[in-house]
GROMACS .gro file of C-alpha atoms in nm:
model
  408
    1UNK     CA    1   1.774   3.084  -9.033
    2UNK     CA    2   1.539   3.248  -9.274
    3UNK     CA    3   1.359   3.534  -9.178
    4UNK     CA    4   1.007   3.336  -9.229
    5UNK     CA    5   1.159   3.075  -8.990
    6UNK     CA    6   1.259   3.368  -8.759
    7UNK     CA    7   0.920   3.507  -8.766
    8UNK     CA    8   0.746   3.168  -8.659
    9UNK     CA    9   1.015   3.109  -8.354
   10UNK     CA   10   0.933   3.448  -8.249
   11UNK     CA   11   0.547   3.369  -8.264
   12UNK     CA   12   0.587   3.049  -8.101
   13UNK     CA   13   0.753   3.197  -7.817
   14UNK     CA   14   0.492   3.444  -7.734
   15UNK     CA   15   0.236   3.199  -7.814
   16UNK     CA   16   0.427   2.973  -7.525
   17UNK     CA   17   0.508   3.303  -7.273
   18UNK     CA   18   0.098   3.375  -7.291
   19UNK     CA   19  -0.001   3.026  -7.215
   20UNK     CA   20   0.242   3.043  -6.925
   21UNK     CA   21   0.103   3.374  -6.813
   22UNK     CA   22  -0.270   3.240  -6.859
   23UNK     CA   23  -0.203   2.933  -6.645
   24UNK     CA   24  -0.026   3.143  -6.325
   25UNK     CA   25  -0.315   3.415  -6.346
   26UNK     CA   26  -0.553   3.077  -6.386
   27UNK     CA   27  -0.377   2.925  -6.045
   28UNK     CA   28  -0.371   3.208  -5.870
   29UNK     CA   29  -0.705   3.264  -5.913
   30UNK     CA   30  -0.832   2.926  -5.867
   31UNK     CA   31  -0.592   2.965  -5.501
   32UNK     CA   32  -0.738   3.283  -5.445
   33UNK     CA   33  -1.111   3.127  -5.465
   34UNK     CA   34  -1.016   2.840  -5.255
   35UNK     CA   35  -0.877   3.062  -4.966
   36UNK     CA   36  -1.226   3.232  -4.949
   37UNK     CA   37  -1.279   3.549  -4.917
   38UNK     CA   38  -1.060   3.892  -4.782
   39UNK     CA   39  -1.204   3.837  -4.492
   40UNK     CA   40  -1.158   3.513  -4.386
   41UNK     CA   41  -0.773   3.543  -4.561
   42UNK     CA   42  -0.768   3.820  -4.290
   43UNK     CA   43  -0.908   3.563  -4.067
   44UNK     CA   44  -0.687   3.319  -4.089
   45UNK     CA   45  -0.359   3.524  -4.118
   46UNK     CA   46  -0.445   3.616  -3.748
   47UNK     CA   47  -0.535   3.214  -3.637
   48UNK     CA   48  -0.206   3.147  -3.814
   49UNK     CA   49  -0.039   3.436  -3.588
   50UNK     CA   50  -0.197   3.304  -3.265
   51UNK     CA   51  -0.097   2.960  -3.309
   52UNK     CA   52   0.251   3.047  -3.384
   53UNK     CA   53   0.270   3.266  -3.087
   54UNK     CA   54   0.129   3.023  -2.860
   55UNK     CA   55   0.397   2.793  -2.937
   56UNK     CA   56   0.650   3.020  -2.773
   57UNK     CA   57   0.411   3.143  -2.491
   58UNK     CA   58   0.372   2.789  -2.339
   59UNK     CA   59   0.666   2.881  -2.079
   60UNK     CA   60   0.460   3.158  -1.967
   61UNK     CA   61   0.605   3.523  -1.984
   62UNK     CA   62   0.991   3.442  -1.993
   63UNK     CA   63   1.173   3.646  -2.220
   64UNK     CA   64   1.356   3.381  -2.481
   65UNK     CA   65   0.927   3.299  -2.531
   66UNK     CA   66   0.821   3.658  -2.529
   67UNK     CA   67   1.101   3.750  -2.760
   68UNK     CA   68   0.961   3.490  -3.076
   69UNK     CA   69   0.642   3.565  -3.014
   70UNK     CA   70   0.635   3.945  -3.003
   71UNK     CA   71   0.651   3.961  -3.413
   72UNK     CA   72   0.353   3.782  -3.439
   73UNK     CA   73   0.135   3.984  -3.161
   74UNK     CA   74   0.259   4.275  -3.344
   75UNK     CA   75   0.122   4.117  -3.683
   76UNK     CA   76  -0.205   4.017  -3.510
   77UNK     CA   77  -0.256   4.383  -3.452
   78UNK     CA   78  -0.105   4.565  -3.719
   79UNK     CA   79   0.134   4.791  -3.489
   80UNK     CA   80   0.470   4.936  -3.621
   81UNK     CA   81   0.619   4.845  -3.294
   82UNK     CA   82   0.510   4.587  -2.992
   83UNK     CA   83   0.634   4.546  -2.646
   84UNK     CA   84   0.567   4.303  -2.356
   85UNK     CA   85   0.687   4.354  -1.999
   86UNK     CA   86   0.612   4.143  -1.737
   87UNK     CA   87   0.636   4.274  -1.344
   88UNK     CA   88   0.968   4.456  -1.320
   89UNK     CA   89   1.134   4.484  -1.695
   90UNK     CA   90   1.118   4.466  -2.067
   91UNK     CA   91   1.126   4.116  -2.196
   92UNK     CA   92   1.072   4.138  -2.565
   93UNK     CA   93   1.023   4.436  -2.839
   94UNK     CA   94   0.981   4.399  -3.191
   95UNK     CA   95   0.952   4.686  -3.523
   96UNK     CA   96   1.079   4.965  -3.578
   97UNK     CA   97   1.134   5.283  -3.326
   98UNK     CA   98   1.417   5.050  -3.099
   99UNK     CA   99   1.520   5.338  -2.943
  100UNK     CA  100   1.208   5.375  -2.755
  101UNK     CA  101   1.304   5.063  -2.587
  102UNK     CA  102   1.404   5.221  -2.282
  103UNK     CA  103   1.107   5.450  -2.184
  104UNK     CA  104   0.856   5.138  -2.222
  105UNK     CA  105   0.888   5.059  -1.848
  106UNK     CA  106   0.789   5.403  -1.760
  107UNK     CA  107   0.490   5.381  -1.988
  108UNK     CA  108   0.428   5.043  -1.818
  109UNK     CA  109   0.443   5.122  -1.455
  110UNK     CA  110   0.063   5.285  -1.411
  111UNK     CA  111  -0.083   4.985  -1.575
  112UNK     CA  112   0.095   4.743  -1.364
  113UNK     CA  113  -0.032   4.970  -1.070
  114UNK     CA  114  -0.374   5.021  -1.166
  115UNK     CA  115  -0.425   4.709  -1.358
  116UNK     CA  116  -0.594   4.947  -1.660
  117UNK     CA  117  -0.547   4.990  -2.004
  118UNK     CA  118  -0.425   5.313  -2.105
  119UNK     CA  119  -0.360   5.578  -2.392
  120UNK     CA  120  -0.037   5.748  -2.457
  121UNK     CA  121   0.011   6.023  -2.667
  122UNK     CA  122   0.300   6.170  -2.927
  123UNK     CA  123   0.404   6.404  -2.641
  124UNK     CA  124   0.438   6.148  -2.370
  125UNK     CA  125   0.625   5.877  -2.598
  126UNK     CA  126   0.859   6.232  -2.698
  127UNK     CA  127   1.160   6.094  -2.950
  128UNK     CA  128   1.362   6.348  -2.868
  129UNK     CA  129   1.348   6.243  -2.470
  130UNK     CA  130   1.341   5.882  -2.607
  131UNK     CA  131   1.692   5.973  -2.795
  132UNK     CA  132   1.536   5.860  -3.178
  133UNK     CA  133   1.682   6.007  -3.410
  134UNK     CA  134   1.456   5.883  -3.663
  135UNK     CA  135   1.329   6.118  -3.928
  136UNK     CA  136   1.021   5.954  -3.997
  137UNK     CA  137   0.929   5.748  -3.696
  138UNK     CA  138   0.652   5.577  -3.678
  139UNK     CA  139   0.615   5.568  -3.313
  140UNK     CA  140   0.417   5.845  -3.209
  141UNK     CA  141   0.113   5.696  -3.000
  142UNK     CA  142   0.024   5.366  -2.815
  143UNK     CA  143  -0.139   5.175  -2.561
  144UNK     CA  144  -0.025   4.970  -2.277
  145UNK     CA  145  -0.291   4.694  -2.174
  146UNK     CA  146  -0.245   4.486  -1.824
  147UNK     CA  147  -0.181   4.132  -1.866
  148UNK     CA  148  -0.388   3.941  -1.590
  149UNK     CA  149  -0.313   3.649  -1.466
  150UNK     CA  150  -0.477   3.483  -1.158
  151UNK     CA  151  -0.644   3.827  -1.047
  152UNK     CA  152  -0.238   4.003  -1.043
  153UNK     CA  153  -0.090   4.172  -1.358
  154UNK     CA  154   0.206   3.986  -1.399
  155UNK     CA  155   0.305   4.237  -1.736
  156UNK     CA  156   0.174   4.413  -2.018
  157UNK     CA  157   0.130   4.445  -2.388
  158UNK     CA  158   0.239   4.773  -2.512
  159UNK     CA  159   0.115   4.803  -2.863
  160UNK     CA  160   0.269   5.126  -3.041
  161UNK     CA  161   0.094   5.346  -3.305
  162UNK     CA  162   0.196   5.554  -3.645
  163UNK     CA  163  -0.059   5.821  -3.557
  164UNK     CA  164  -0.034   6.063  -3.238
  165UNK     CA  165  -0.238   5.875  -2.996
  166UNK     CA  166  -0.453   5.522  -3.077
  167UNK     CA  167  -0.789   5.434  -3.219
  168UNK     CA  168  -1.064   5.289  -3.071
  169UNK     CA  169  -0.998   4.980  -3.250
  170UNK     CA  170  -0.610   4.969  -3.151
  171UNK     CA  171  -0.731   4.996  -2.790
  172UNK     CA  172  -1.001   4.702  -2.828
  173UNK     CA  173  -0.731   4.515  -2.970
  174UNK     CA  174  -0.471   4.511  -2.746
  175UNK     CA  175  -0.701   4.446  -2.443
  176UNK     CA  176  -0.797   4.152  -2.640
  177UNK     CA  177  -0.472   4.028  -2.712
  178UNK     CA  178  -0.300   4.108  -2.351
  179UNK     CA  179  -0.641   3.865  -2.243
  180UNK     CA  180  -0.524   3.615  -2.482
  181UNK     CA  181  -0.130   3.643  -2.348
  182UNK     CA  182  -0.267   3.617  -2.040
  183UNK     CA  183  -0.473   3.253  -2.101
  184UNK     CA  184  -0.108   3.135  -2.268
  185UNK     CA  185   0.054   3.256  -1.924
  186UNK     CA  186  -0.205   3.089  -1.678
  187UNK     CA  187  -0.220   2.749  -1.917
  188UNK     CA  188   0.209   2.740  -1.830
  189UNK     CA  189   0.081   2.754  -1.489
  190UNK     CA  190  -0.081   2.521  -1.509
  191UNK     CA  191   0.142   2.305  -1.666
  192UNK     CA  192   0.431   2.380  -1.399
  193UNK     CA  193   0.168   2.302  -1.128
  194UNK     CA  194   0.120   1.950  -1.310
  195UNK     CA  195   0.455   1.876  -1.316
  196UNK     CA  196   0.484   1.935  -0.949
  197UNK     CA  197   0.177   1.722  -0.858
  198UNK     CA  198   0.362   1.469  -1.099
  199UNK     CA  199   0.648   1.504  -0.861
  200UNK     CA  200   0.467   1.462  -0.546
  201UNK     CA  201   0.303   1.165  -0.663
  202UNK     CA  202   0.611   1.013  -0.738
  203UNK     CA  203   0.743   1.099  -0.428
  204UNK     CA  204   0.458   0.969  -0.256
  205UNK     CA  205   0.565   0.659  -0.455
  206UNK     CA  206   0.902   0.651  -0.318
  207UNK     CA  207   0.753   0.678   0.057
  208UNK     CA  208   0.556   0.373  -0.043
  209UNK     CA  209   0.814   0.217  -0.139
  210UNK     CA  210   1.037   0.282   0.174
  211UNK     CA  211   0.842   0.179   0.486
  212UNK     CA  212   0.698  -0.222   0.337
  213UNK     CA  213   0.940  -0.271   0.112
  214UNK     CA  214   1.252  -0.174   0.242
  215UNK     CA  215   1.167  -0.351   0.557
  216UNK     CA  216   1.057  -0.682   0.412
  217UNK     CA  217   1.417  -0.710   0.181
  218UNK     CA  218   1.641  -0.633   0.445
  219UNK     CA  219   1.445  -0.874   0.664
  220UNK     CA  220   1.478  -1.165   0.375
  221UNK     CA  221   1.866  -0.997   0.359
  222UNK     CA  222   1.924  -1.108   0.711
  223UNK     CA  223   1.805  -1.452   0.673
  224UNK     CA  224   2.057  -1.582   0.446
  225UNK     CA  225   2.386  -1.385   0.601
  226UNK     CA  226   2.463  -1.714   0.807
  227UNK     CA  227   2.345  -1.973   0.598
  228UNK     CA  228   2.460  -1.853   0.211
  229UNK     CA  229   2.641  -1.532   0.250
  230UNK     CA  230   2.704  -1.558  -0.113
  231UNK     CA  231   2.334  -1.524  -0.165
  232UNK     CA  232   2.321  -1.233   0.047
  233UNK     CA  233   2.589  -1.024  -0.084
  234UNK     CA  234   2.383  -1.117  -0.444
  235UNK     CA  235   2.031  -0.943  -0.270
  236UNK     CA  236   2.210  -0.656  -0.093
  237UNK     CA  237   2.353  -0.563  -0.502
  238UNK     CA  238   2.045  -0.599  -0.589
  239UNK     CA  239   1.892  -0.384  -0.302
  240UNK     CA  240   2.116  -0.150  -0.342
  241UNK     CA  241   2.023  -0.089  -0.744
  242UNK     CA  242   1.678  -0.119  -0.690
  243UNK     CA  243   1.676   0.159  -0.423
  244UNK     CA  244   1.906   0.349  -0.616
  245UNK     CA  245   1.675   0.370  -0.946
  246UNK     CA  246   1.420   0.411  -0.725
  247UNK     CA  247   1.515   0.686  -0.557
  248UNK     CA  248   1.679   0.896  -0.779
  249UNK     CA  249   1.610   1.263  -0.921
  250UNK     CA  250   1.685   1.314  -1.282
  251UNK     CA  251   1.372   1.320  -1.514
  252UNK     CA  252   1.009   1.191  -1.444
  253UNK     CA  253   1.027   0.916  -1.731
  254UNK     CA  254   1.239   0.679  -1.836
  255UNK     CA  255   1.182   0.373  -2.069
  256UNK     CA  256   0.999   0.053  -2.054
  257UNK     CA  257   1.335  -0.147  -2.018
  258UNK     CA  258   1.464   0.034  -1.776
  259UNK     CA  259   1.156   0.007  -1.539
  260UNK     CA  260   1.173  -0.399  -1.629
  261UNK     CA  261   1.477  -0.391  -1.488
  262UNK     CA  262   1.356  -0.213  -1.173
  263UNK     CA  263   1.080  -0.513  -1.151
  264UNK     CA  264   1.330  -0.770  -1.245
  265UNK     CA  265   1.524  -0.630  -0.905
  266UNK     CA  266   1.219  -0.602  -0.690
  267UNK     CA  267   1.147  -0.968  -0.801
  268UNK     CA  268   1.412  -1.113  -0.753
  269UNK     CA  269   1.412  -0.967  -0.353
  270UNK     CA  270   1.064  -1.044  -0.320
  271UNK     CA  271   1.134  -1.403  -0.429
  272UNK     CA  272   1.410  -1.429  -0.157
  273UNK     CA  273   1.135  -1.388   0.089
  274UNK     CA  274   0.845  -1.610  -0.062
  275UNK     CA  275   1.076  -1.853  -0.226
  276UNK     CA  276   0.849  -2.096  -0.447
  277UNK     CA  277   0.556  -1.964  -0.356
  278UNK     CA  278   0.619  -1.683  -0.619
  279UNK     CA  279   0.609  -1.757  -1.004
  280UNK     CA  280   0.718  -1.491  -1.261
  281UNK     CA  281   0.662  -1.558  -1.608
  282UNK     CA  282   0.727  -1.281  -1.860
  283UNK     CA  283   0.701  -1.189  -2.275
  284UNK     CA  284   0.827  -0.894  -2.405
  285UNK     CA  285   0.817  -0.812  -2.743
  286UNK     CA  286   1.168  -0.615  -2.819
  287UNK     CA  287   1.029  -0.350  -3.011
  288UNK     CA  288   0.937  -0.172  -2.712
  289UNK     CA  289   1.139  -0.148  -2.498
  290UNK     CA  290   1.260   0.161  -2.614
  291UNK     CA  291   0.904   0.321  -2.520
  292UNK     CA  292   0.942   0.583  -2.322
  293UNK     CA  293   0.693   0.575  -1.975
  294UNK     CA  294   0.664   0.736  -1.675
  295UNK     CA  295   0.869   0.673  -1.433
  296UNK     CA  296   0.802   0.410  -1.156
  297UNK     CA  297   0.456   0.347  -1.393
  298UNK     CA  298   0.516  -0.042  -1.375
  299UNK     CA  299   0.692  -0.122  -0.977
  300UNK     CA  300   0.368  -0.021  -0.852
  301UNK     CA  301   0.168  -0.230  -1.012
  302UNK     CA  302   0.359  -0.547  -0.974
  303UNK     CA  303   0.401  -0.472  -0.582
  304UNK     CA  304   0.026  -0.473  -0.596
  305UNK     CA  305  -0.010  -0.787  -0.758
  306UNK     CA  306   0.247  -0.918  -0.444
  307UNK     CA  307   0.113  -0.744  -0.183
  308UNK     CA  308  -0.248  -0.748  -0.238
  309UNK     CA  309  -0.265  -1.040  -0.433
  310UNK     CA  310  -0.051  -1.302  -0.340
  311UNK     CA  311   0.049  -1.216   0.037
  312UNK     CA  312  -0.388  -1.278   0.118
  313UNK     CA  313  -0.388  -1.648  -0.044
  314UNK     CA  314  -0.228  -1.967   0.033
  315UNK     CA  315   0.000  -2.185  -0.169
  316UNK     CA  316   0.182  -2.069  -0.524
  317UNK     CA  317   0.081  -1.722  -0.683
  318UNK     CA  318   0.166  -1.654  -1.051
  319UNK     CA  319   0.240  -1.280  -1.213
  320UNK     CA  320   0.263  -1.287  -1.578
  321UNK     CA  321   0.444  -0.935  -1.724
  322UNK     CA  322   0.346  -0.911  -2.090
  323UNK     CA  323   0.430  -0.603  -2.338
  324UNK     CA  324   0.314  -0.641  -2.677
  325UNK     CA  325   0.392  -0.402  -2.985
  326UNK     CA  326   0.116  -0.264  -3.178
  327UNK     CA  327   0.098  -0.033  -3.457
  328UNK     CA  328   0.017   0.311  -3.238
  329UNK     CA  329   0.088   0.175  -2.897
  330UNK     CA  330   0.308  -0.031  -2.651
  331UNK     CA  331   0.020  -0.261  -2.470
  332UNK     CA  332   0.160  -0.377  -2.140
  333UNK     CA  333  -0.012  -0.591  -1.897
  334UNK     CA  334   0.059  -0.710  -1.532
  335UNK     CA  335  -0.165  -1.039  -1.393
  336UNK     CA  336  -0.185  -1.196  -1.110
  337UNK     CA  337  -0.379  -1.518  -0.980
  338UNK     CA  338  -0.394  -1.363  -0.615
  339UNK     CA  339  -0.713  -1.278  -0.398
  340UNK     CA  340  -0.844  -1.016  -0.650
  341UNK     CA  341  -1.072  -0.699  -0.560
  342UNK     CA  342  -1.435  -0.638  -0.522
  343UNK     CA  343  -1.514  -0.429  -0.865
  344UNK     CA  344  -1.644  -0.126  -0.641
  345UNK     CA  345  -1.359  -0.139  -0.446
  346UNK     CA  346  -1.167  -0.087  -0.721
  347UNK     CA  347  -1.336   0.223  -0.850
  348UNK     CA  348  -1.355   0.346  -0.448
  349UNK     CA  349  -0.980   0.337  -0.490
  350UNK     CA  350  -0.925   0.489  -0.803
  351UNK     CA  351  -1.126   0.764  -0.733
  352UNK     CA  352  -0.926   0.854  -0.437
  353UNK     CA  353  -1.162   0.724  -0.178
  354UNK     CA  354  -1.019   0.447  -0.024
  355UNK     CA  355  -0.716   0.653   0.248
  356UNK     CA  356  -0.405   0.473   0.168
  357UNK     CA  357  -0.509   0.168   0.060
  358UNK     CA  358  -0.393   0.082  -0.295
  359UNK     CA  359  -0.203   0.411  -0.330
  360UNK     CA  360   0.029   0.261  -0.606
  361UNK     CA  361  -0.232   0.133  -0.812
  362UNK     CA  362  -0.463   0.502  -0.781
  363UNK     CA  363  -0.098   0.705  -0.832
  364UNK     CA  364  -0.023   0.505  -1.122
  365UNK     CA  365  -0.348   0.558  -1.317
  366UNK     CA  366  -0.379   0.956  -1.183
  367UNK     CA  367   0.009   1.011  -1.384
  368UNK     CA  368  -0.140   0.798  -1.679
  369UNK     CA  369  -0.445   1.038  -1.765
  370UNK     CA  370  -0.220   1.354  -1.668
  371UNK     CA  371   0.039   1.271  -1.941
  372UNK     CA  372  -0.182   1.100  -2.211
  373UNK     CA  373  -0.588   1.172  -2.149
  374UNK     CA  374  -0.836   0.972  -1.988
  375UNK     CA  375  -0.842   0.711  -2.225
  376UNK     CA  376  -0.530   0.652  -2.087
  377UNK     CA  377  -0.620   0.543  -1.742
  378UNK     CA  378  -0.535   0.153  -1.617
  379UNK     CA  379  -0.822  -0.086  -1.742
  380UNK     CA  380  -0.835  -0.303  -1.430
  381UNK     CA  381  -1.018  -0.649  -1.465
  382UNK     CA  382  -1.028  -0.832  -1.127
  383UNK     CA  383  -1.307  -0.984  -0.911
  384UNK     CA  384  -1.274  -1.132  -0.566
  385UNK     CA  385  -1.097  -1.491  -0.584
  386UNK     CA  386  -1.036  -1.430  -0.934
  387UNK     CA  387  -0.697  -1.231  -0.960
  388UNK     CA  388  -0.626  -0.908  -1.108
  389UNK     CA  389  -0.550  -0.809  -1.478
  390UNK     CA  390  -0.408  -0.458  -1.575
  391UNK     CA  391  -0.376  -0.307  -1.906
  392UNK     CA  392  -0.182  -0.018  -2.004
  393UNK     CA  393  -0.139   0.193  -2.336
  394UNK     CA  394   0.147   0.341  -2.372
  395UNK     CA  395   0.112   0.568  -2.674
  396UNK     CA  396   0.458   0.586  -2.919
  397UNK     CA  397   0.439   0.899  -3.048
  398UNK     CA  398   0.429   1.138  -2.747
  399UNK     CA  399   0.578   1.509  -2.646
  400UNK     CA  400   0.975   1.504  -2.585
  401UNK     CA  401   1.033   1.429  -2.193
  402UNK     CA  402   1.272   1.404  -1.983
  403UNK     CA  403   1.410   1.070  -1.967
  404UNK     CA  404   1.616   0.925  -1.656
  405UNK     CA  405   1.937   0.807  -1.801
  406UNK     CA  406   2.012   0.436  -1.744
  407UNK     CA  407   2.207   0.330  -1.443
  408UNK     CA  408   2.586   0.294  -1.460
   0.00000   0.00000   0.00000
């Protein structure tokens, strides 16, 4: 190559290497404007820390929680070191200083007393009592802060400091966040406490179930032992796998095929006692049966259309089970041509205010709006001599649950 071809490669290049450098400075400015300002970049870094701690805090103050979300407390407030304690012991630490790791339960024990923040200083925290051996450490103030929860301190936030002591603004701060700990806390709470009304309404289900039910298919049982055994060793099968879905502990949901099963069970004993005077016609579209729903969502509301619609008219009664795909949602619906309800009857009964009456068809919609939101609820169309129609949405994207396993 000749040196005047050398000398234009060479000014190429740096003609290419500053047009590079010109459009990462122009990018990073640009993304620099977009973010805003320093202080809403400041802003949003602590949003950003929040949320991600919030993730882990939804189990309340348990320590394999506590432990992921301690870095980002400790980002939200700029501390070389965090701790979090709840009643009795250290459940998470994060920085640097880890050998004051043992003393933080001393620190903590007059703010889980007195339920007040407090200030401790470079001759309390003491390395050398502390056993750091650190030359430079940066622990050498903080302040422990009561988490509240349900007027009890059920831990603390122990934020440490670089500087003997803590600011103002350290103190502030960690008030604020053991407040914000303490909302995470109470909202598990709260959560637990809706899982075990969940529970109770199920079992409250199963009771239903138990008395009426039970009663009536054993009766129906009976009646064919002398004249078709073979038909009554069929229905005591069934029985027996209805009641033993029914009845069972694992998970609170299961899927839609498994609960048309349960129906298809109940049905089939329900038919042994009304013979032809019960039709059952139903359409269900395959792609949902995989949906997952709550469990004993749909029994419920068929025995309703039996009991309360069917058992109060004369001649044949017709139930129609439909589930239909749609792009968002599994759309299932449950109709009878039975006796129907007086509209403010119905809303007397879903609003709890009809006693015992109905208790399926109230339970049912109550576990609908508590897993998916109010606009969840049953739609209920029914007028007296008219029959009943119920809608549900089932949404198909939804939290992971616990799903009962299919039976054996």
């Amino acid at each position: 190559m000749s040196q005047d071809a050398l000398s234009l490669a060479v000014i190429a290049l740096v003609l290419v290497a500053g047009a590079v450098v010109a459009l990462v400075a122009w990018r990073v400015g640009r993304s620099r404007r977009d973010f805003g300002s320093d202080a809403e970049r400041a802003s949003y870094t602590i949003l950003h820390s929040a949320a991600q701690a919030g993730r882990y805090l939804r189990g309340g103050l348990d320590p394999d929680g506590a432990a992921k979300a301690a870095g980002h407390l400790r980002s939200m407030l700029g501390a070389p070191a965090l701790a979090l304690t709840d009643e009795s012991r250290l459940i998470a630490w994060d920085g640097a200083g880890s050998a004051h790791q043992g003393t933080v339960m001393a620190l903590a024990q007059q703010t889980l007393a007195a339920g007040r923040t407090r200030v401790v200083d470079d001759a309390e925290l003491d390395c050398a009592a502390a056993g750091c051996t650190e030359r430079d450490c940066p622990v050498r103030g903080a302040v422990v802060a009561p988490v509240r929860a349900a007027n009890r301190v059920i831990g603390t936030v122990v934020a440490f400091s670089a500087s003997p002591g803590a600011g103002a603004g350290l103190v502030r701060a960690t008030g604020e966040v053991a407040d914000w700990v303490a909302t995470q806390a109470e909202l598990a709470e709260l959560d637990r406490s809706r899982t075990l009304l969940m529970e109770a309404e199920v079992r409250a289900l199963r009771a239903q179930i138990s008395p009426h039910f039970i009663y009536n298919s054993l009766n129906a049982i009976a009646s064919y032992i002398l004249t078709d055994p073979a038909r009554a060793r069929e229905l005591v099968v069934e029985f027996a796998d209805f009641t033993r879905y029914s009845f069972r502990r694992h998970g609170e949901f299961t899927t839609l095929a498994e609960e048309l099963k349960s129906i298809d069970r109940y049905l089939l004993l329900e038919r042994a006692r009304f013979g032809e005077r019960l039709q059952v016609s139903l359409r269900i579209a395959p792609e949902v049966l995989g949906t997952v729903v709550p469990f004993l969502s749909l029994q419920p509301l068929v025995e309703n259309a039996v009991r309360h619609g069917l058992e109060a008219r004369e001649g044949v009664g017709h139930i129609s089970i439909t589930a239909e795909d749609s792009p968002n949602e599994a759309i299932v619906r449950i109709e009878d041509d039975g006796a129907g309800m007086d509209p403010e009857r119905l809303r007397e009964v879903l609003a709890g205010h009809a006693g015992g009456v109905h208790v399926g068809l109230r339970n049912v919609d109550a576990r609908l709006r508590q897993v998916y939101g109010d606009d969840h609820g049953l739609v209920v169309e029914t007028a007296p001599g008219e029959g009943t129609l119920i809608t549900l949405r089932i949404p198909k994207s939804q939290p992971q649950h616990d799903v009962r396993p299919p039976l054996d």
